[in-house]
Amino acid sequence: MRVPVGGPREVAELAAELNRMIETGERRDEDLRRFRAAMDISGDAILLIDRATLRYVDVNQTFCEMLGYTRQEILGKTPMDVFSADRATLERDYDALIADKHSSANVVEGEYRRKDGTQVPVEARRRAVHTEHGWIIVATATDITQRKRAEEYLRQSEERFRRTFEIAGSGVAHIGLDRRFLRVNRRLCEILGYSEAELLALTGRDISHPDDRDVINAQRPRLYSGELSAVRVEKRYMRKDGSSVWVAFTMTVERDSKGQALYEIAIFDDISSRKEAEAALRAAHDELERSNAELEQFAYVASHDLQEPLRMVASYTQLLGRRYADRLEGDAKEFMAFIVDGAARMKQLIEDLLAYSRVGTRGKEFQIVKLDAVVERARINLRAALEDSGGAITHDALPVVEGDELQLTQLLQNLAGNALKFRGEAKPLIHVSCIEREHEFEITVRDNGIGIEAQYFERIFMVFQRLHDKGQYPGTGIGLAICKKVVDRHHGRIWVESTPGQGSAFKFTLPKHRDRLAA
Ligand code: ADP
C-alpha cells in the first residue's frame, strides 16, 4: 500500500483500497490508524459523507478548524447545514459521482458557513467509494479566500482599465509587434470612421495617408532601442469614407520584466480642426501680404504719377495769376487763390502718401541703431518748431536696437512733431523714456499737450484720420499712420495712452535681438 500524501485522489484511492482490504480481511486497525493520521495532517479539509443519510461520517481536524465546529458537532450535521448547495443539487452531484467517478461534479466551488455565521469560499473535490455499508462520498475542500481576493482585485483593476480605455477622450490602441491593432477604444473608431471589428483586421500602415506612411517608422528603432521613451508625431490617416484626418500621435512600448517589447500603446488625438484653422490663417496671411503689397505699389505709382499733372495745374495757375492779374476781376482773383491753395494741399497729400507707401517699398536693411542718436537727430530736424514753441525734448538713456535708422528717426520725429503741434497753453515738454522687458524694449514719448479722447485711440493711427480741421492744426493725418507702419515693419506694437487736457503718452515696442546685437 502506498503512503497517503493528502491529495484528494490519493485519499479517495486509499479509502477505496482500505475498503477492499477490510472486505477481504487483509488489514485491519493498523491501516485505519494510518488513514486517520493522513487525514489529520492534511492542510485541506477531508470529509466523508454517507450517501444514504447525507450525514458526515468522518471529518479531519482541518475541516473542524475551517468551520469552527468540534468534530462531535460536525458529525451530527449534513452538508446542507453548512455548504452552499441544496439537498437536490447535492444528491444529483453525488449520484453522478457514483455513476461515473470522473464526472463533472468532481470539482465544485462553493462556500461553507462557519459556526460564527461568516463564510469561507472553498474548492471541493469529491469521489464516490463503495463500502459494505453502502456508498460513501469522500471529499476534500481547499480554502480559496486568497485566490478569490486576488481574482476580485484583478477583475476590478481590469474593469478600471477597460472603463478608462473606453471613456478616454482620445483614441487609444494597443498595437501588436506585427503592427496590427490588438485593442481599440470607441473614440478611435470615431476618429478613423471604422468599426472595432474592422480596425482589428487592419494595421496602422494600411490606413495611413500615403504621404505619411513612414513618419512613425522613421522613429521606431529609437523607441525600441530605448533611446526614446515615447514618440510624438503629427500625421494623417485615411478614414473609411476616403477623407483624411490629422492626428497627433503619441506612442510608447510596453515591455515584459526582461525588457522584451510586448506591444505598443498609442494615443490618437484628432487635430483636424486645428490644422484647418492653421491652413486658413496661413492662407489669409498670404492673401493679406499680397494685397498689402499690391496696395502699396498702387499708392506709390498713383501718388508718383499724380505729381506731374498737379505740378502743371499749379504752375500754370500761378503763371495765369502773374500775367493776367490786372485783367482779372475781384471774384476771379479769389477763385484763382482757391485753385493755388487746393493744388498746394493736394501736393502735400500726395507727398505724404508717397512717404507712407515708401515705408514698405523703400525700407533699408536693419542695422544696429542707437536710439539716443535717433532722438538727437529728430531734435535737430525739429529745431525750428522747437524754437517757435519754446519747447524742449529730454530723454533717459536709451537702448541700442536693430532697425532702419532713417525710419526710426521719422517715427520719433513724427511723434515729437505732433507733441509740439498739439500743445496746450504751457510750453511743450517732451520726454522719451524706455522700459526693458524680457524680449522687447517699450519706448514712451510723453507730452503735456491737449491730449486725446479714448474713443479716438485707434482711429488716429489710420491714414488721413484727423481729429481737427486744418484751420485749427495743419496736417494731412498721415503722420501716425507712417509711425504705425514703421513699428509694424520692426515687428513691434504702437498705441497711445492719454487724458484730454493733460497730455499724451505714445508707446511702442521694439523686439530685442540679443544674439545679433552681441555679435
Ligand atoms: P496730423 O498730425 O497730420 O493730423 P497724425 O496722423 O500725425 O496726423 O495725427 C492724427 C491725429 O491724432 C491728429 O490730427 C491729432 O488729432 C491726434 N494727435 C496726434 N498726436 C497727438 C498729440 N501728441 N496730442 C494730441 N493729439 C494728437
XYZ file of C-alpha atoms and ligand atoms in Angstrom:
546
model
C 0.000 0.000 0.000
C 1.267 3.468 -0.876
C 1.855 6.116 1.736
C -1.054 8.560 1.717
C 0.087 12.122 0.907
C -3.096 14.041 1.408
C -4.189 14.827 -2.181
C -7.865 14.107 -2.773
C -7.256 11.385 -5.329
C -4.827 9.580 -3.066
C -7.182 9.846 -0.139
C -10.050 8.503 -2.193
C -7.920 5.659 -3.532
C -6.702 4.948 -0.045
C -10.265 4.790 1.182
C -11.217 2.505 -1.676
C -8.258 0.233 -1.047
C -8.952 0.255 2.654
C -12.480 -0.696 1.839
C -11.268 -3.652 -0.195
C -8.795 -4.735 2.495
C -11.405 -4.542 5.188
C -13.750 -6.571 2.996
C -11.144 -9.281 2.336
C -9.899 -9.200 5.944
C -6.352 -8.441 4.719
C -5.621 -5.494 7.061
C -7.438 -4.032 9.966
C -6.783 -1.441 12.727
C -3.261 -0.506 11.742
C -4.363 0.787 8.350
C -7.221 2.650 9.867
C -4.771 4.444 12.141
C -2.633 5.354 9.164
C -5.641 6.616 7.294
C -6.648 8.736 10.273
C -3.137 10.174 10.565
C -3.095 11.035 6.871
C -6.437 12.768 7.220
C -5.378 14.799 10.207
C -2.097 16.124 8.833
C -3.683 17.241 5.559
C -3.806 21.030 5.116
C -7.036 20.550 3.173
C -10.303 19.658 4.809
C -11.220 15.991 4.322
C -14.719 14.730 4.908
C -16.665 11.544 4.372
C -20.407 11.686 3.733
C -22.795 8.792 3.799
C -24.809 8.960 0.557
C -27.874 7.286 2.069
C -28.322 9.563 5.116
C -26.286 12.549 3.779
C -24.579 12.745 7.197
C -20.941 13.441 7.806
C -19.487 10.111 8.932
C -15.923 11.337 9.381
C -14.087 14.665 9.072
C -10.485 15.715 9.707
C -9.085 18.346 12.033
C -8.609 20.940 9.253
C -12.303 20.770 8.398
C -13.248 21.385 12.039
C -10.892 24.370 12.223
C -12.122 25.739 8.901
C -15.730 25.767 10.135
C -15.190 26.449 13.833
C -17.106 23.376 14.978
C -15.876 20.456 17.088
C -15.716 17.031 15.488
C -18.675 15.906 17.509
C -20.787 18.855 16.398
C -19.985 18.202 12.759
C -20.801 14.527 12.898
C -24.389 15.386 13.697
C -24.741 17.581 10.616
C -25.346 17.187 6.896
C -23.649 19.138 4.051
C -26.915 21.060 3.556
C -26.438 22.561 7.032
C -23.026 24.063 6.280
C -22.452 24.073 2.483
C -23.955 26.445 -0.084
C -25.951 23.836 -2.013
C -29.425 22.433 -1.501
C -30.260 18.779 -0.997
C -31.453 18.207 -4.600
C -28.225 19.557 -6.087
C -26.069 17.556 -3.699
C -27.975 14.341 -4.333
C -27.737 14.856 -8.101
C -23.981 15.517 -7.818
C -23.383 12.502 -5.576
C -25.348 10.184 -7.848
C -23.383 11.447 -10.826
C -20.185 10.618 -8.911
C -21.473 7.141 -8.157
C -22.388 6.588 -11.813
C -19.069 7.893 -13.149
C -16.253 8.835 -10.850
C -14.745 11.282 -13.406
C -17.987 13.213 -13.821
C -18.011 16.997 -13.973
C -19.399 17.162 -10.436
C -15.925 16.056 -9.321
C -14.686 19.594 -8.655
C -17.017 22.352 -7.446
C -16.691 25.761 -5.876
C -18.932 26.878 -3.048
C -18.965 28.384 0.423
C -19.090 26.898 3.888
C -20.946 28.726 6.600
C -18.842 28.825 9.768
C -20.311 28.427 13.203
C -19.907 32.196 13.731
C -22.016 32.872 10.638
C -19.157 34.044 8.387
C -18.450 32.317 5.098
C -15.371 30.670 3.666
C -15.048 30.070 -0.073
C -13.710 26.619 -0.990
C -12.903 24.419 -3.909
C -14.222 20.915 -3.180
C -13.079 17.671 -4.909
C -15.228 14.626 -4.473
C -15.313 10.951 -5.280
C -17.748 8.132 -4.513
C -16.428 4.997 -2.756
C -18.410 1.815 -2.293
C -18.276 0.129 1.141
C -20.090 -2.747 2.702
C -22.344 -0.133 4.342
C -23.225 1.463 1.025
C -21.787 4.447 -0.900
C -19.544 6.948 0.850
C -18.645 10.339 -0.690
C -15.038 11.229 0.053
C -14.330 14.956 -0.364
C -11.536 17.438 0.176
C -12.100 21.180 0.495
C -9.430 23.870 -0.023
C -9.850 27.367 1.416
C -9.646 29.703 -1.639
C -10.158 33.029 0.162
C -6.781 34.321 -1.058
C -7.377 33.218 -4.626
C -10.850 34.800 -4.667
C -9.425 38.016 -3.299
C -6.713 38.084 -5.985
C -9.278 37.312 -8.674
C -11.531 40.115 -7.439
C -8.619 42.546 -7.350
C -7.673 41.596 -10.894
C -11.267 41.891 -12.056
C -11.624 45.342 -10.528
C -8.339 46.539 -11.959
C -9.273 45.188 -15.389
C -12.640 46.858 -15.122
C -10.996 50.153 -14.171
C -8.612 49.859 -17.096
C -11.417 48.930 -19.503
C -13.573 51.857 -18.410
C -10.690 54.318 -18.640
C -9.850 52.938 -22.081
C -13.459 53.285 -23.200
C -14.293 56.728 -21.883
C -10.967 58.332 -22.877
C -11.490 61.464 -24.963
C -8.515 60.418 -27.068
C -8.343 57.433 -29.373
C -6.348 54.663 -27.660
C -4.970 51.492 -29.210
C -2.726 48.604 -28.321
C -0.772 47.627 -31.403
C 0.914 44.246 -31.851
C 4.517 43.899 -32.946
C 3.151 42.925 -36.389
C 1.540 46.438 -36.403
C -1.990 45.037 -36.139
C -4.455 46.711 -33.814
C -4.967 44.450 -30.789
C -7.385 46.631 -28.843
C -9.042 49.895 -29.830
C -11.410 52.144 -27.939
C -14.639 53.715 -29.109
C -13.104 57.157 -29.672
C -10.501 55.739 -32.060
C -13.301 54.113 -34.068
C -14.999 57.527 -34.269
C -11.804 59.304 -35.332
C -10.972 56.769 -38.044
C -14.558 56.007 -39.100
C -14.132 52.207 -38.818
C -15.936 49.727 -36.562
C -13.912 47.969 -33.874
C -14.014 44.660 -35.802
C -12.799 46.386 -38.971
C -9.901 48.088 -37.200
C -8.787 44.834 -35.572
C -8.260 43.397 -39.053
C -6.033 46.339 -40.112
C -2.570 47.698 -39.454
C -1.763 51.368 -38.830
C 0.100 51.391 -42.113
C -2.991 50.187 -44.043
C -4.901 53.318 -43.052
C -2.061 55.873 -43.046
C -2.134 58.666 -45.591
C 0.154 57.589 -48.488
C 2.482 60.550 -47.833
C 2.710 59.887 -44.080
C 3.277 56.104 -44.050
C 6.832 56.227 -42.777
C 6.504 59.107 -40.329
C 6.383 56.717 -37.340
C 8.614 54.052 -38.861
C 11.396 56.611 -39.000
C 11.287 56.838 -35.200
C 10.532 53.203 -34.250
C 14.146 51.996 -33.998
C 14.994 54.700 -31.444
C 11.857 53.862 -29.470
C 12.581 50.120 -29.445
C 16.218 50.647 -28.528
C 15.051 52.646 -25.516
C 16.731 55.847 -26.725
C 13.282 57.484 -26.740
C 10.636 56.742 -24.128
C 7.837 57.939 -26.408
C 7.355 59.116 -29.970
C 5.178 62.096 -30.801
C 4.279 62.964 -34.380
C 1.521 64.657 -36.320
C 0.320 62.671 -39.306
C -2.690 61.957 -41.463
C -4.828 58.825 -41.551
C -7.362 57.846 -44.199
C -10.871 57.367 -42.835
C -13.114 54.614 -44.158
C -15.109 57.169 -46.188
C -11.928 58.222 -48.004
C -11.495 61.551 -46.217
C -8.273 62.214 -44.323
C -7.908 63.179 -40.683
C -4.966 64.902 -38.972
C -3.903 63.152 -35.798
C -1.432 63.987 -33.031
C 0.029 60.535 -32.427
C 1.897 59.507 -29.265
C 3.318 56.034 -28.886
C 5.272 54.093 -26.310
C 6.285 50.433 -25.975
C 5.043 48.095 -23.261
C 7.749 45.619 -22.224
C 7.883 42.495 -20.074
C 10.064 42.185 -16.958
C 13.062 41.271 -19.143
C 12.622 44.366 -21.292
C 11.271 42.477 -24.301
C 8.712 44.517 -26.257
C 5.181 43.149 -25.833
C 3.043 45.638 -27.731
C 2.762 49.360 -28.487
C 0.415 51.739 -26.706
C -0.746 54.558 -28.960
C -2.833 57.671 -28.307
C -4.567 59.430 -31.203
C -5.888 62.997 -30.906
C -7.928 64.450 -33.728
C -6.299 67.784 -34.601
C -8.046 68.343 -37.940
C -9.814 71.496 -36.835
C -6.524 72.975 -35.545
C -4.803 72.072 -38.813
C -7.669 73.588 -40.813
C -7.513 76.780 -38.746
C -3.742 76.944 -39.255
C -4.111 76.487 -43.004
C -6.867 79.113 -43.162
C -4.733 81.514 -41.144
C -1.759 80.916 -43.405
C -3.887 81.469 -46.498
C -5.396 84.653 -45.037
C -1.955 85.881 -44.067
C -0.556 85.214 -47.553
C -3.546 86.918 -49.116
C -3.164 89.908 -46.827
C 0.521 90.214 -47.629
C -0.214 90.000 -51.327
C -2.989 92.599 -51.237
C -0.903 94.872 -48.993
C 1.989 94.717 -51.405
C -0.384 95.424 -54.278
C -1.916 98.371 -52.451
C 1.477 99.769 -51.574
C 2.558 99.506 -55.166
C -0.660 101.166 -56.289
C -0.312 104.018 -53.788
C 3.242 104.551 -54.852
C 2.504 104.599 -58.575
C -0.626 106.706 -58.141
C 0.986 109.330 -55.955
C 4.126 109.427 -58.033
C 2.232 109.793 -61.326
C -0.201 112.334 -59.877
C 2.628 114.694 -59.059
C 3.329 115.615 -62.675
C -0.176 116.801 -63.766
C -0.553 118.533 -60.415
C 2.646 120.435 -60.973
C 1.177 121.584 -64.339
C -2.045 122.784 -62.683
C -0.137 124.649 -60.002
C 2.473 126.280 -62.220
C 0.061 127.363 -64.986
C -2.377 128.789 -62.452
C 0.483 130.774 -60.949
C 1.553 131.909 -64.435
C -2.018 132.945 -65.176
C -2.090 134.905 -61.925
C 1.164 136.697 -62.643
C 0.480 137.592 -66.290
C -3.183 138.435 -66.151
C -3.632 139.638 -62.570
C -4.572 143.206 -63.633
C -7.215 141.961 -66.086
C -8.979 139.728 -63.579
C -11.964 140.937 -61.610
C -12.393 140.544 -57.809
C -14.130 137.107 -57.862
C -11.745 135.623 -60.405
C -8.717 136.537 -58.233
C -10.295 134.865 -55.272
C -11.079 131.728 -57.325
C -7.514 131.656 -58.544
C -6.278 131.768 -54.940
C -8.516 128.758 -54.125
C -7.026 126.781 -57.002
C -3.461 127.575 -55.870
C -4.293 126.646 -52.293
C -6.041 123.414 -53.371
C -3.099 122.432 -55.543
C -0.659 123.057 -52.650
C -2.747 120.874 -50.303
C -3.024 118.157 -52.885
C 0.764 118.289 -53.334
C 1.195 117.812 -49.609
C -1.267 114.882 -49.552
C 0.497 113.196 -52.440
C 3.887 113.673 -50.849
C 2.631 112.205 -47.578
C 1.036 109.292 -49.383
C 4.264 108.694 -51.216
C 6.184 108.783 -47.929
C 3.683 106.334 -46.453
C 3.983 103.862 -49.322
C 7.762 104.139 -49.221
C 7.926 102.778 -45.659
C 7.171 99.350 -47.123
C 8.848 99.606 -50.501
C 11.929 101.693 -49.791
C 12.938 100.434 -46.360
C 16.643 99.844 -45.689
C 18.152 96.662 -44.277
C 18.182 96.601 -40.469
C 21.334 97.714 -38.720
C 22.443 98.447 -35.195
C 20.825 101.748 -34.222
C 21.473 103.877 -31.119
C 18.126 105.307 -30.080
C 19.904 108.174 -28.215
C 21.313 109.334 -31.540
C 17.925 108.936 -33.209
C 16.322 111.314 -30.689
C 19.172 113.794 -31.215
C 18.615 113.684 -34.980
C 14.855 114.260 -34.530
C 15.655 117.215 -32.260
C 17.863 118.765 -34.945
C 15.185 118.241 -37.625
C 12.570 119.865 -35.402
C 14.804 122.825 -34.372
C 12.584 125.476 -35.978
C 9.383 124.124 -34.397
C 11.124 123.836 -31.032
C 12.298 127.443 -31.211
C 8.874 128.718 -32.319
C 7.080 126.937 -29.489
C 9.754 127.367 -26.836
C 9.529 123.563 -26.300
C 12.137 121.027 -25.219
C 12.865 117.361 -25.797
C 14.548 115.374 -22.997
C 15.316 111.680 -22.774
C 16.601 108.936 -20.474
C 19.450 106.662 -21.501
C 18.013 104.790 -24.482
C 18.981 101.320 -25.753
C 20.691 100.136 -28.878
C 18.265 98.291 -31.150
C 18.214 96.711 -34.550
C 16.314 98.565 -37.243
C 16.135 101.064 -40.065
C 17.716 104.265 -38.717
C 16.004 106.623 -41.151
C 12.602 105.180 -40.415
C 13.145 105.176 -36.646
C 14.157 108.842 -36.911
C 10.986 109.534 -38.854
C 8.986 107.739 -36.149
C 10.446 109.778 -33.280
C 10.264 112.965 -35.322
C 6.572 112.467 -36.164
C 5.696 111.753 -32.516
C 7.703 114.703 -31.187
C 6.435 116.927 -34.022
C 2.822 116.091 -33.101
C 3.574 116.844 -29.450
C 4.785 120.300 -30.475
C 1.840 120.834 -32.818
C -0.902 119.679 -30.454
C 0.467 121.617 -27.499
C -1.644 123.242 -24.829
C -1.197 126.563 -23.043
C 2.040 125.527 -21.331
C 5.409 125.278 -23.035
C 5.610 121.866 -24.753
C 7.808 119.432 -22.838
C 8.541 116.089 -24.487
C 10.233 113.248 -22.645
C 11.413 109.961 -24.187
C 11.878 107.021 -21.796
C 12.332 103.270 -22.053
C 11.421 100.134 -20.093
C 13.354 96.946 -20.786
C 11.348 93.706 -20.891
C 12.491 90.118 -21.439
C 12.037 90.135 -25.201
C 11.469 93.785 -26.069
C 12.013 97.449 -25.258
C 8.979 99.639 -24.606
C 9.617 103.254 -25.534
C 7.369 106.107 -24.410
C 7.132 109.592 -25.917
C 5.241 111.671 -23.348
C 3.944 115.221 -23.836
C 1.976 117.831 -21.905
C -0.275 118.746 -24.834
C -4.009 118.819 -25.437
C -4.478 115.050 -25.081
C -6.818 112.725 -26.955
C -10.188 111.239 -26.031
C -10.129 107.466 -25.545
C -12.616 106.830 -28.348
C -10.023 108.024 -30.900
C -7.079 105.954 -29.584
C -7.221 103.550 -32.536
C -8.593 105.758 -35.292
C -5.705 108.230 -35.199
C -3.287 105.570 -36.497
C -5.245 105.191 -39.747
C -4.368 107.002 -42.970
C -5.884 110.511 -43.301
C -7.676 110.270 -39.942
C -7.525 113.586 -38.056
C -9.446 114.963 -35.123
C -9.154 118.656 -36.029
C -9.730 120.654 -39.164
C -6.754 122.056 -40.962
C -7.589 125.626 -39.949
C -7.047 124.726 -36.318
C -3.967 122.498 -36.683
C -2.250 121.919 -40.059
C -1.638 118.388 -41.296
C -2.897 115.611 -43.545
C -3.486 112.851 -40.977
C -0.751 110.591 -42.254
C 1.986 111.096 -39.613
C 0.749 108.424 -37.144
C -0.115 106.022 -39.999
C 3.539 106.234 -41.015
C 4.579 105.663 -37.367
C 2.430 102.529 -37.234
C 3.831 101.239 -40.475
C 7.424 101.762 -39.286
C 6.726 99.970 -35.990
C 4.951 97.118 -37.838
C 7.962 96.718 -40.084
C 10.118 96.435 -36.939
C 7.769 93.735 -35.522
C 6.600 95.949 -32.665
C 3.296 97.430 -31.480
C 2.254 101.078 -31.096
C -0.555 102.588 -29.047
C -1.462 105.713 -27.116
C -2.476 106.457 -23.540
C -3.879 109.898 -22.910
C -6.119 112.092 -20.813
C -7.625 115.107 -22.629
C -6.145 118.323 -21.236
C -3.272 116.545 -19.521
C -1.119 115.233 -22.334
C -0.473 112.005 -24.167
C 1.963 109.112 -23.983
C 2.653 107.391 -27.294
C 4.210 103.972 -26.659
C 5.828 101.486 -28.987
C 7.807 98.280 -28.613
C 10.894 97.092 -30.470
C 11.917 93.451 -30.136
C 15.387 92.634 -28.845
C 17.701 90.552 -30.984
C 20.268 89.686 -28.372
C 22.364 87.281 -30.412
C 22.909 89.604 -33.308
C 23.431 92.647 -31.097
C 26.124 90.844 -29.146
C 27.964 89.827 -32.330
P -1.673 115.016 -38.437
O -0.667 115.356 -37.409
O -1.248 115.301 -39.799
O -3.034 115.489 -38.130
P -1.319 112.358 -37.455
O -1.584 111.082 -38.114
O 0.071 112.656 -37.040
O -1.834 113.446 -38.448
O -2.246 112.502 -36.203
C -3.610 112.153 -36.291
C -4.406 112.882 -35.241
O -4.066 112.396 -33.953
C -4.084 114.345 -35.171
O -4.876 115.062 -36.108
C -4.435 114.703 -33.744
O -5.815 114.929 -33.622
C -4.119 113.453 -32.987
N -2.795 113.562 -32.335
C -1.629 113.040 -32.783
N -0.623 113.299 -31.913
C -1.165 113.975 -30.887
C -0.651 114.532 -29.666
N 0.637 114.414 -29.330
N -1.522 115.143 -28.835
C -2.810 115.263 -29.156
N -3.356 114.750 -30.276
C -2.552 114.135 -31.143
